[in-house]
XYZ file of C-alpha atoms in Angstrom:
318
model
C 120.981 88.726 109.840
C 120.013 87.155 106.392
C 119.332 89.605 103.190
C 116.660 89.559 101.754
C 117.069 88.208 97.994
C 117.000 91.153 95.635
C 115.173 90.778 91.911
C 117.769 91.030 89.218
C 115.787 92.132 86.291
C 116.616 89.954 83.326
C 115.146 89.875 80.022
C 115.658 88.303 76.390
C 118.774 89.708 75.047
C 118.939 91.975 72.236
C 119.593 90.385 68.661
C 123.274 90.685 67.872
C 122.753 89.353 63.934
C 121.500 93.120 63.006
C 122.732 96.765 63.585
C 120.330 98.923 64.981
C 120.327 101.854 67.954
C 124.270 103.706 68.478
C 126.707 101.474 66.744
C 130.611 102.530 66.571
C 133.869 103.017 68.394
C 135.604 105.049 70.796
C 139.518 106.075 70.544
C 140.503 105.772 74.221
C 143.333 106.677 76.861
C 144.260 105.189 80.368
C 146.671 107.378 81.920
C 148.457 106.420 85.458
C 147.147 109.335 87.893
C 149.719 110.283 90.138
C 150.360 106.433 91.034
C 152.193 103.288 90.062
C 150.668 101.277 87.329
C 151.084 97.482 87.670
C 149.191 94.590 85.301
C 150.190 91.527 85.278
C 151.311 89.039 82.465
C 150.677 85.704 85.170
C 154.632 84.959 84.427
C 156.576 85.040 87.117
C 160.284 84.790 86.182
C 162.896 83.039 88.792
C 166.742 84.728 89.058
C 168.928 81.227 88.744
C 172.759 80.391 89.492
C 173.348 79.285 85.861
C 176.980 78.408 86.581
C 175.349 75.912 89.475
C 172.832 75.076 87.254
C 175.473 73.611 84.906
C 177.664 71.887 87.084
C 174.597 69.879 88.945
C 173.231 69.119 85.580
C 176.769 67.680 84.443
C 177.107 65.599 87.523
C 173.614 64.227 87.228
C 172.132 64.412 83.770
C 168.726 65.526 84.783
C 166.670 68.475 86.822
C 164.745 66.912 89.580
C 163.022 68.590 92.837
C 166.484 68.205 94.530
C 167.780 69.935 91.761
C 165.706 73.011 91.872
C 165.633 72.769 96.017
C 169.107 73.244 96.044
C 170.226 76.113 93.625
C 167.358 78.066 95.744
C 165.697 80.251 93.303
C 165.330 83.135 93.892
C 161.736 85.091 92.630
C 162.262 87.617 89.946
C 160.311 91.264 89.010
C 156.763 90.401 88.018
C 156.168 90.826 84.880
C 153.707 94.092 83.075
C 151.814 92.522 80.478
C 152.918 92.407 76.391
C 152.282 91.257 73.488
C 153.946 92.161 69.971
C 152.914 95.294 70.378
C 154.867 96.295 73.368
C 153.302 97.053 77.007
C 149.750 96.585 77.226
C 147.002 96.617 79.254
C 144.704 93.475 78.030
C 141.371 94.438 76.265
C 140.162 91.825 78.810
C 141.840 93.742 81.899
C 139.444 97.013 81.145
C 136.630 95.323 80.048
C 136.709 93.511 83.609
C 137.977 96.859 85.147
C 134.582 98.754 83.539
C 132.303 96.357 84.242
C 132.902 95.090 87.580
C 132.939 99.025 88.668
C 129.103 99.012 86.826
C 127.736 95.859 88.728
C 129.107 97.627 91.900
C 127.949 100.999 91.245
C 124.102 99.420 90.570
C 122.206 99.092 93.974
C 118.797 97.989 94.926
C 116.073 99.626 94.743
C 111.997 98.850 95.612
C 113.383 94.892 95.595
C 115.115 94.903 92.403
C 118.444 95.334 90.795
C 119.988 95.408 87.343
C 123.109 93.672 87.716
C 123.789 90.072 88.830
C 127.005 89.703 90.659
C 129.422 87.630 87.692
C 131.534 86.503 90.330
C 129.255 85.664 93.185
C 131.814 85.887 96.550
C 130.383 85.303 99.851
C 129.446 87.631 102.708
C 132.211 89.399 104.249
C 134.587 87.876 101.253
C 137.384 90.444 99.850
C 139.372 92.818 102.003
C 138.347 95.418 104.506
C 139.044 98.251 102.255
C 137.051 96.516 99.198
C 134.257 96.734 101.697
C 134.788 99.982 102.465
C 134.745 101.291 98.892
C 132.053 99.719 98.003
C 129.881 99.790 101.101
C 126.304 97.632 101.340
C 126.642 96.949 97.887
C 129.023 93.997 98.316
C 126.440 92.499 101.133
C 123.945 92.501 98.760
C 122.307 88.872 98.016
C 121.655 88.729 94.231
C 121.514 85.308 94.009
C 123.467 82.990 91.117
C 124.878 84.758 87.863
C 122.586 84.904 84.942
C 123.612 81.975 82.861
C 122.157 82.328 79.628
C 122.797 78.947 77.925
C 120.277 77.329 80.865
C 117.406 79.986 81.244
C 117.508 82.777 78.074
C 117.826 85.874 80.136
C 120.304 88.091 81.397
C 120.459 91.377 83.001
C 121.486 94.580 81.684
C 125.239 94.747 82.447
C 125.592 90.713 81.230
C 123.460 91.771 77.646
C 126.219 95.083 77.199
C 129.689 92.859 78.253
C 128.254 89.343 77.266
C 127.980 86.104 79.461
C 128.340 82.527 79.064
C 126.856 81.723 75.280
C 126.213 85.422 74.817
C 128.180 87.763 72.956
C 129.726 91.231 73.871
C 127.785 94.610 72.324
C 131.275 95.985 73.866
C 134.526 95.022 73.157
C 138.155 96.301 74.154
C 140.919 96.080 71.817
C 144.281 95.944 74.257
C 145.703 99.614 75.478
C 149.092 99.612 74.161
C 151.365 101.868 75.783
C 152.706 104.717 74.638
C 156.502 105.153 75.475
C 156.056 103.283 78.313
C 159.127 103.210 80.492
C 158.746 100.490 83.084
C 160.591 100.348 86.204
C 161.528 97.315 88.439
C 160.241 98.073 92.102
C 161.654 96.159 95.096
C 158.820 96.524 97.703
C 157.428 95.292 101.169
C 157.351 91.326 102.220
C 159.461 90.848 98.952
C 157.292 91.344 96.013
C 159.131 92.581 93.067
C 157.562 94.384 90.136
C 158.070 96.232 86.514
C 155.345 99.065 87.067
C 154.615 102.120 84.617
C 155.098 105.357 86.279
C 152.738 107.914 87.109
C 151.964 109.662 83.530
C 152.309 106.494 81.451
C 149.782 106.437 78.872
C 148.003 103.360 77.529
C 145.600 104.065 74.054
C 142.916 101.367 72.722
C 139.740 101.348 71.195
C 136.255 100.340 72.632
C 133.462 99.139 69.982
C 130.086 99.169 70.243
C 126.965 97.923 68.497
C 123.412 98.156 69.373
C 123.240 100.291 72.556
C 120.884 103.418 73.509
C 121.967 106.619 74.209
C 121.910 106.054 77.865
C 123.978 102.839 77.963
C 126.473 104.588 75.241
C 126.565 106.971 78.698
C 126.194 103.739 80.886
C 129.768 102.711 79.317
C 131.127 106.290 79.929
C 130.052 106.071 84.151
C 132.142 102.844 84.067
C 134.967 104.663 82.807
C 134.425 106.998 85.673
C 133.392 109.690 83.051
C 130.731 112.064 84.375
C 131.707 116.048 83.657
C 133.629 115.500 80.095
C 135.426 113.670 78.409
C 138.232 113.040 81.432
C 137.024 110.785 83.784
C 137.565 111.057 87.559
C 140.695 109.036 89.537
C 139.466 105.588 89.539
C 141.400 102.061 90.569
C 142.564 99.285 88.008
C 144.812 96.700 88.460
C 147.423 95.067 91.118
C 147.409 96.394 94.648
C 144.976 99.134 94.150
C 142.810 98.784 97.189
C 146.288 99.119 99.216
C 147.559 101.952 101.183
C 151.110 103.212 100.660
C 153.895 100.359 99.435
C 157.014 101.640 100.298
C 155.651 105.577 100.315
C 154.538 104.559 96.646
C 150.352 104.555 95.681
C 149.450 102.070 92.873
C 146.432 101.590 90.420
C 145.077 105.076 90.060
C 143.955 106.095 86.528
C 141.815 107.864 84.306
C 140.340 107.070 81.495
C 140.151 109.994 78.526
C 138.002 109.456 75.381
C 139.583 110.995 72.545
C 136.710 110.523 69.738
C 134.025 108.762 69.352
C 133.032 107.378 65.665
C 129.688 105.702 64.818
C 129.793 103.449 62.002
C 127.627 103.710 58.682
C 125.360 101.448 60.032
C 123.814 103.155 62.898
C 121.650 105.855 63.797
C 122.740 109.391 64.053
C 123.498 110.284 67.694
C 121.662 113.447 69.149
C 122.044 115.059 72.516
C 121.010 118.500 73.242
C 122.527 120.734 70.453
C 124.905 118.547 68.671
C 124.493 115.449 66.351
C 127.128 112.956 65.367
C 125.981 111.197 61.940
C 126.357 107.736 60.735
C 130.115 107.324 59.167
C 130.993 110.515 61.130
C 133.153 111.075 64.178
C 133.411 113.828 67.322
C 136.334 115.109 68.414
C 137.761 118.281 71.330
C 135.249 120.571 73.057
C 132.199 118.525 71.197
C 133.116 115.919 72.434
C 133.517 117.475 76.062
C 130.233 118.313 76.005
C 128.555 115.129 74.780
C 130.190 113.050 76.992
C 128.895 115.014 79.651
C 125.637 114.794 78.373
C 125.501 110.773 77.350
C 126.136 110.092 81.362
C 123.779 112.863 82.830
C 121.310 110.759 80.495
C 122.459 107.655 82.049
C 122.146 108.906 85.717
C 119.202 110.385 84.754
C 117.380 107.325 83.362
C 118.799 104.723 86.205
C 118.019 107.536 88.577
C 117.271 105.821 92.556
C 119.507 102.552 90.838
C 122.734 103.616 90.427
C 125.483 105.590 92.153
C 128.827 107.141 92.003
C 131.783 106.028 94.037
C 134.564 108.125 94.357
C 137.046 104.888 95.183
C 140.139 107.009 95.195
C 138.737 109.446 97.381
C 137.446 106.478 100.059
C 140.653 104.865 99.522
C 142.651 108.248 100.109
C 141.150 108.480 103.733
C 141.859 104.791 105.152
């Protein structure tokens, strides 16, 4: 049966040459809950016979296809992403990670919706547990992406984490890891990987200009932040809508906000009994509290639009 097209509200983007509304930063952990933690680097490495590799290359002074057929390489561990810094997670990863969950946690409601779909995928596209995580949601016909370069407006989620021609209010630094011990997996159908164990902790900073109170808490439901300032289980990176691989789960984590700042140029922050000034920062049970109280706002003002998932719990029972 065909779905009916949904509205995506979309509106004139908010000017990104002045501060105004929350602007600032939040100090921020990912830590592996109970699970494997695998994101890729897109190398793959290759385990050659280097003593065969020399002798072929002596006898025929070049590497051709025949070359490569016949010292049968072998595939190599996967590798977890890096830079200078050590083992990261890339700013880009979580950014994705946050805002995909967002777009998927929006729903419609009376006709409309607040999200486009950035990566439109067809009916029935994406595996049977996706589906099941998600539910309806991933049925849903939204229609094209907003592209802002052709028609000036975006939606809400694509005017927070930027689009085509549009600039980010949010960015993600990369989540460097902290003592990060990887380990080199050997698991089903031959895949080989360096994953972090459960407990490895990844730290980065999220900025943020121009937002209300209720998207600051927006940001904090993609997180999977609701009751403080530890957010539920929730799925990032490589197999983590798979069962068990080789009795071992992968890409459960948490997210844990460790301060929030707001820079000199914004407006003072204030939620129920506490403030957080301009050039000031918030730190332990505070900061419990107002992250609690930035996403109640949030569900509170999207209220009917938006929903929780519990992935990990959905996932858990398949």
């Amino acid at each position: 049966m065909q779905q009916v097209r949904l509205n995506v509200l979309r509106s004139k983007p908010r000017d990104r040459s002045t501060y105004r509304d929350l602007c600032g930063s939040m100090n921020v952990s990912i830590i592996a809950d109970n699970s494997y933690l695998h994101v890729g680097s897109g190398r793959e490495k290759f385990e050659v016979n280097l003593k065969k590799l020399k002798e072929v290359y002596a006898r025929k002074k070049q590497i051709d296809a025949s070359v490569l057929k016949g010292l049968q390489l072998k595939i190599g561990y996967s590798e977890f992403a890096s830079t200078t810094m050590g083992t990261v997670i890339p700013g880009s990863s979580v950014k994705g990670n946050v805002r995909a969950r967002l777009e998927l946690s929006f729903h419609g409601f009376n006709g409309n919706v607040r999200s486009c779909f950035l990566k439109v995928s067809k009916k029935g596209k994406g595996s049977w547990r996706y589906q099941k995580v998600w539910g309806k949601t991933v049925f849903e016909n939204r229609g094209p992406p907003c592209n802002y370069t052709e028609t000036g407006d975006v939606c809400l989620v694509c005017d927070l984490f930027g689009t085509a021609g549009l600039k980010s209010l949010i960015e993600f630094s990369d989540f460097v890891g902290l003592n990060v011990k990887l380990e080199a997996l050997d698991l089903p159908y031959g895949m080989k990987v360096y994953a972090a164990p459960q407990g490895s902790e990844f730290n980065g900073e999220i900025s943020f200009m121009n937002l209300k109170d209720y998207e600051l808490g927006l940001l904090l439901l993609g997180m999977g932040i609701v009751n403080g300032s530890t957010g539920r289980s929730v799925i990032l990176g490589r197999f983590k809508y798979r069962g068990l691989m080789d009795n071992k789960k992968f890409g459960r984590v948490k997210y844990k906000i460790n301060k929030i700042s707001l820079s000199k140029f914004s407006d003072k922050l204030t939620i129920g009994n506490l403030t957080i000034n301009p050039g000031s920062s918030i730190e332990g049970e505070k900061l419990n509290t107002i992250c609690k109280e930035l996403a109640n706002l949030s569900l509170k003002h999207f209220q009917n639009e938006l929903r929780i998932v519990d992935e990990v719990g959905i996932l858990e029972k398949l």
